[in-house]
Short mmCIF file of C-alpha atoms in Angstrom, two decimals:
data_model
loop_
_atom_site.label_atom_id
_atom_site.label_comp_id
_atom_site.label_asym_id
_atom_site.label_seq_id
_atom_site.Cartn_x
_atom_site.Cartn_y
_atom_site.Cartn_z
CA MET V 239 0.00 0.00 0.00
CA ARG V 240 2.84 2.35 0.91
CA ARG V 241 4.56 1.55 -2.37
CA LEU V 242 1.37 2.39 -4.27
CA ILE V 243 0.95 5.71 -2.47
CA GLY V 244 4.62 6.51 -2.97
CA GLY V 245 4.37 5.70 -6.67
CA LEU V 246 1.31 7.89 -7.11
CA PHE V 247 3.02 10.75 -5.28
CA ALA V 248 6.12 10.42 -7.45
CA ALA V 249 4.02 10.38 -10.63
CA PHE V 250 2.10 13.46 -9.49
CA ALA V 251 5.33 15.30 -8.68
CA LEU V 252 6.78 14.38 -12.07
CA LEU V 253 3.65 15.53 -13.91
CA THR V 254 3.62 18.83 -12.00
CA GLY V 255 7.27 19.45 -12.79
CA ALA V 256 6.76 18.67 -16.47
CA THR V 257 3.78 21.04 -16.63
CA ILE V 258 5.77 23.89 -15.07
CA TYR V 259 8.68 23.27 -17.44
CA ILE V 260 6.50 23.21 -20.56
CA SER V 261 4.61 26.33 -19.44
CA HIS V 262 7.86 28.17 -18.84
CA ARG V 263 9.26 27.24 -22.26
CA SER V 264 6.09 28.10 -24.18
CA TRP V 265 5.00 31.26 -22.30
CA ASP V 266 4.93 34.23 -24.64
CA GLY V 267 4.57 36.85 -21.96
CA LEU V 268 1.83 39.43 -21.67
CA VAL V 269 2.73 41.21 -24.91
CA ASP V 270 2.40 39.63 -28.35
CA ARG V 271 5.85 38.93 -29.76
CA ARG V 272 4.66 40.31 -33.08
CA TYR V 273 3.51 43.59 -31.56
CA SER V 274 6.56 45.54 -32.67
CA GLU V 275 6.38 44.12 -36.20
CA THR V 276 2.65 44.83 -36.46
CA ALA V 277 3.07 48.37 -35.16
CA ALA V 278 5.97 49.01 -37.55
CA ASN V 279 3.87 47.83 -40.50
CA GLU V 280 1.00 50.06 -39.39
CA PHE V 281 3.24 53.13 -39.20
CA ALA V 282 4.80 52.28 -42.57
CA GLU V 283 1.35 52.10 -44.17
CA ARG V 284 0.39 55.47 -42.69
CA GLU V 285 3.61 57.04 -43.98
CA ALA V 286 2.96 55.58 -47.45
CA GLU V 287 -0.57 57.04 -47.39
CA ALA V 288 0.79 60.47 -46.48
CA ARG V 289 3.41 60.38 -49.24
CA ALA V 290 0.79 59.37 -51.80
CA GLY V 291 -1.65 62.04 -50.59
CA PHE V 292 -4.32 59.38 -50.07
CA THR V 293 -7.79 60.58 -49.11
CA ALA V 294 -11.08 58.73 -48.64
CA VAL V 295 -14.54 60.29 -48.63
CA LEU V 296 -16.94 57.91 -46.87
CA PRO V 297 -20.69 57.96 -46.12
CA ASP V 298 -21.56 59.87 -42.95
CA ARG V 299 -24.71 57.92 -42.16
CA VAL V 300 -26.06 54.38 -42.39
CA ARG V 301 -29.33 52.74 -41.47
CA ALA V 302 -30.60 49.28 -40.69
CA GLY V 303 -31.47 47.45 -43.89
CA GLU V 304 -30.17 48.17 -47.37
CA ASN V 305 -27.53 50.86 -47.85
CA ARG V 306 -25.75 52.03 -50.98
CA PHE V 307 -22.21 52.41 -49.67
CA ARG V 308 -19.96 54.62 -51.80
CA ALA V 309 -16.31 55.46 -51.13
CA VAL V 310 -14.48 58.08 -53.19
CA LEU V 311 -10.72 57.44 -53.12
CA SER V 312 -7.96 59.65 -54.47
CA THR V 313 -4.26 60.44 -54.24
CA SER V 314 -2.24 63.51 -55.13
CA ALA V 315 -2.15 62.13 -58.70
CA GLY V 316 -5.96 62.11 -58.97
CA PRO V 317 -8.70 59.46 -58.58
CA LEU V 318 -7.39 56.11 -57.34
CA ARG V 319 -8.26 53.68 -60.13
CA GLY V 320 -8.12 49.90 -60.30
CA ALA V 321 -7.89 49.28 -56.56
CA ARG V 322 -9.18 46.25 -54.69
CA VAL V 323 -11.54 47.59 -52.05
CA SER V 324 -13.43 45.69 -49.36
CA LEU V 325 -15.58 46.65 -46.39
CA ASP V 326 -16.01 44.72 -43.14
CA ALA V 327 -19.01 45.50 -40.92
CA MET V 328 -18.92 44.21 -37.35
CA ARG V 329 -21.27 44.42 -34.38
CA ILE V 330 -19.85 45.53 -31.04
CA GLU V 331 -21.96 42.86 -29.30
CA GLY V 332 -20.20 39.97 -31.06
CA PRO V 333 -19.41 38.31 -34.40
CA ARG V 334 -22.81 36.77 -35.12
CA ASP V 335 -23.90 39.49 -37.56
CA ASP V 336 -20.44 40.34 -38.97
CA ARG V 337 -20.25 40.53 -42.75
CA SER V 338 -17.89 41.51 -45.57
CA PHE V 339 -18.51 43.24 -48.90
CA SER V 340 -16.44 43.76 -52.05
CA LEU V 341 -16.73 47.20 -53.62
CA ARG V 342 -16.73 47.72 -57.38
CA GLU V 343 -15.37 50.75 -59.19
CA GLU V 344 -18.39 52.41 -60.79
CA ALA V 345 -16.55 55.61 -61.77
CA PRO V 346 -12.88 56.69 -61.65
CA GLY V 347 -11.95 56.51 -57.97
CA ALA V 348 -15.54 55.81 -56.85
CA TYR V 349 -16.19 52.37 -55.37
CA ALA V 350 -19.62 51.14 -54.28
CA ALA V 351 -21.55 48.15 -52.99
CA ASP V 352 -25.00 47.34 -51.63
CA VAL V 353 -24.45 46.89 -47.90
CA PHE V 354 -27.10 45.20 -45.79
CA LEU V 355 -27.06 45.85 -42.03
CA PRO V 356 -29.57 43.54 -40.34
CA LEU V 357 -29.92 45.51 -37.09
CA PRO V 358 -29.86 49.12 -35.90
CA GLY V 359 -27.27 50.24 -33.36
CA GLN V 360 -23.50 50.62 -33.20
CA TRP V 361 -21.40 49.08 -35.98
CA ILE V 362 -17.64 49.02 -36.53
CA PHE V 363 -16.52 49.46 -40.14
CA SER V 364 -13.14 48.69 -41.68
CA LEU V 365 -12.37 49.72 -45.26
CA SER V 366 -9.34 48.05 -46.87
CA VAL V 367 -7.75 49.46 -50.03
CA ASP V 368 -5.13 47.52 -51.96
CA ALA V 369 -3.52 49.32 -54.90
CA ASP V 370 0.13 48.24 -55.08
CA PRO V 371 2.27 49.69 -53.69
CA LEU V 372 -0.38 51.53 -51.65
CA HIS V 373 -2.15 49.63 -48.86
CA ALA V 374 -4.60 51.80 -46.94
CA ARG V 375 -7.16 51.18 -44.25
CA ARG V 376 -9.85 53.21 -42.57
CA ARG V 377 -11.69 52.21 -39.39
CA TRP V 378 -14.63 53.99 -37.79
CA THR V 379 -17.75 53.45 -35.71
CA ALA V 380 -21.22 54.54 -36.77
CA GLU V 381 -24.74 54.10 -35.52
CA ALA V 382 -27.17 52.48 -37.94
CA LYS V 383 -30.48 54.25 -37.54
CA PRO V 384 -33.72 52.27 -37.68
CA SER V 385 -35.16 52.11 -41.19
CA ASP V 386 -37.69 54.86 -41.87
CA ALA V 387 -39.64 52.49 -44.12
CA ALA V 388 -39.81 49.29 -42.12
CA GLY V 389 -41.14 46.42 -44.16
CA ILE V 390 -40.44 48.03 -47.55
CA LEU V 391 -37.33 46.75 -49.32
CA ARG V 392 -35.89 48.36 -52.45
CA ARG V 393 -33.83 47.06 -55.36
CA VAL V 394 -33.13 48.06 -58.96
CA LEU V 395 -34.11 45.71 -61.78
CA GLY V 396 -33.55 46.71 -65.40
CA GLY V 397 -33.02 50.33 -64.43
CA ARG V 398 -36.29 50.51 -62.48
CA GLU V 399 -36.83 50.45 -58.73
CA VAL V 400 -38.54 47.31 -57.47
CA LEU V 401 -40.30 47.37 -54.10
CA LEU V 402 -41.04 44.39 -51.89
CA SER V 403 -43.30 44.95 -48.90
CA ILE V 404 -43.60 42.34 -46.13
CA THR V 405 -46.26 42.55 -43.42
CA PRO V 406 -46.45 42.29 -40.52
CA TRP V 407 -43.05 43.82 -39.89
CA PRO V 408 -40.62 42.73 -38.58
CA PRO V 409 -41.31 39.27 -40.00
CA ARG V 410 -41.37 36.30 -37.64
CA ALA V 411 -40.60 32.69 -38.40
CA MET V 412 -43.48 30.22 -38.73
CA ARG V 413 -46.05 33.02 -39.14
CA GLU V 414 -48.09 33.78 -42.24
CA LEU V 415 -46.73 36.85 -44.03
CA ASP V 416 -48.12 39.03 -46.80
CA PHE V 417 -45.74 39.77 -49.69
CA THR V 418 -46.44 42.67 -52.06
CA ALA V 419 -44.17 43.38 -55.03
CA THR V 420 -44.22 46.57 -57.10
CA LEU V 421 -42.70 46.00 -60.55
CA PRO V 422 -42.90 49.20 -62.65
CA GLY V 423 -43.12 48.51 -66.36
CA TYR V 424 -43.46 44.74 -66.06
CA ALA V 425 -45.77 43.48 -68.80
CA GLY V 426 -44.97 39.77 -68.79
CA LYS V 427 -47.81 37.29 -69.05
CA ALA V 428 -46.35 34.96 -66.41
CA SER V 429 -46.91 35.99 -62.81
CA PRO V 430 -43.86 36.86 -60.73
CA TYR V 431 -42.98 34.95 -57.58
CA VAL V 432 -40.80 35.17 -54.47
CA GLU V 433 -38.30 32.49 -53.45
CA LEU V 434 -37.16 32.43 -49.82
CA SER V 435 -33.70 31.03 -49.13
CA MET V 436 -30.74 31.26 -46.76
CA ARG V 437 -27.25 31.62 -48.16
CA GLY V 438 -25.08 28.60 -47.39
CA MET V 439 -27.96 26.59 -45.91
CA GLU V 440 -30.33 24.07 -47.49
CA MET V 441 -33.73 25.13 -46.18
CA GLY V 442 -35.89 23.38 -48.77
CA ARG V 443 -37.96 24.91 -51.56
CA ASN V 444 -40.03 27.84 -50.34
CA ARG V 445 -41.84 29.73 -53.08
CA VAL V 446 -44.54 32.39 -52.80
CA ASP V 447 -46.66 32.80 -55.94
CA LEU V 448 -47.88 36.34 -56.58
CA SER V 449 -51.10 37.47 -58.24
CA ARG V 450 -51.69 40.83 -59.89
CA GLY V 451 -54.13 43.14 -58.11
CA ASP V 452 -56.31 45.94 -59.47
CA ASP V 453 -53.66 48.47 -58.45
CA GLY V 454 -51.00 46.76 -60.59
CA ARG V 455 -49.09 45.31 -57.64
CA TYR V 456 -48.50 41.60 -57.09
CA ARG V 457 -49.48 39.91 -53.83
CA GLY V 458 -49.13 36.54 -52.15
CA THR V 459 -48.81 34.91 -48.74
CA GLY V 460 -46.05 32.68 -47.40
CA VAL V 461 -44.20 31.48 -44.32
CA ILE V 462 -40.53 31.80 -43.41
CA VAL V 463 -39.45 28.63 -41.64
CA ARG V 464 -37.25 28.62 -38.55
CA CYS V 465 -33.59 27.71 -39.08
CA PRO V 466 -32.49 24.82 -36.80
CA GLY V 467 -29.09 26.48 -36.42
CA GLY V 468 -30.58 29.72 -35.13
CA ARG V 469 -29.70 31.90 -38.13
CA ARG V 470 -32.13 34.68 -38.94
CA ASP V 471 -30.75 36.21 -42.16
CA TRP V 472 -32.79 35.40 -45.26
CA GLU V 473 -32.91 36.28 -48.94
CA ALA V 474 -36.16 36.96 -50.77
CA THR V 475 -35.66 36.73 -54.53
CA VAL V 476 -38.38 38.31 -56.64
CA THR V 477 -38.44 36.78 -60.12
CA ALA V 478 -40.25 38.52 -62.95
CA PRO V 479 -40.20 35.91 -65.76
CA GLY V 480 -38.49 37.34 -68.81
CA ALA V 481 -37.40 40.51 -66.98
CA GLY V 482 -34.93 39.27 -64.37
CA LYS V 483 -34.53 38.85 -60.63
CA ALA V 484 -34.11 41.16 -57.64
CA VAL V 485 -32.61 39.81 -54.42
CA PHE V 486 -33.69 41.36 -51.12
CA HIS V 487 -32.10 40.74 -47.72
CA LEU V 488 -34.06 40.55 -44.49
CA VAL V 489 -33.76 39.34 -40.91
CA VAL V 490 -36.56 37.57 -39.06
CA ALA V 491 -37.33 38.70 -35.52
CA ASP V 492 -37.17 35.19 -34.03
#
């Protein structure tokens, strides 16, 4: 019995010593070893921006829902053309609603993208610009105001604004919803329809057929199912046969 206890004590002492040794060898300290390198790179990028005369004109307001984000970039030589530009949008509360967008150059030095923010409140934005040898970044915080037209979503299809209204708003999963689509200039014989889907998830076929009303708008009813994984971001794709599709983004309340 004494031998057993002695053996267990010796094994415990050996394990403790090994743990202390490994911890001592692998401890990085309280400061990241790459801190100096990261800081040096950051300062170098800022100096390169200053030498190039880089400037960025960014939107001063955003709202919950769809936003047309437009960044105007220039240097001392004029509009910054041919850059790779991306935008990260992050919630202060956590990464659940974080998202990234690629901006396209729609005019010399003007880069834009449709940016969907699912919730009002504080957001952190990070704009990255890559135009060798220039690498620039802008970070800021902004409050997304509640949408002033809750339940009405807007998109452009064939040069015309398409409206999709969902009631009641905000939509809830497993509840019957009314969908109303306004399609200016649509003269197709086939009725349009709405397909509900979730990017990256197989949620099954969910189609809402629309019928034309006396006022020229198309209406139908449907249900958004509840995602087993807890996700709440959905896409509603309005298809006007022969005219094209418009994709709307929405977030269910539960």
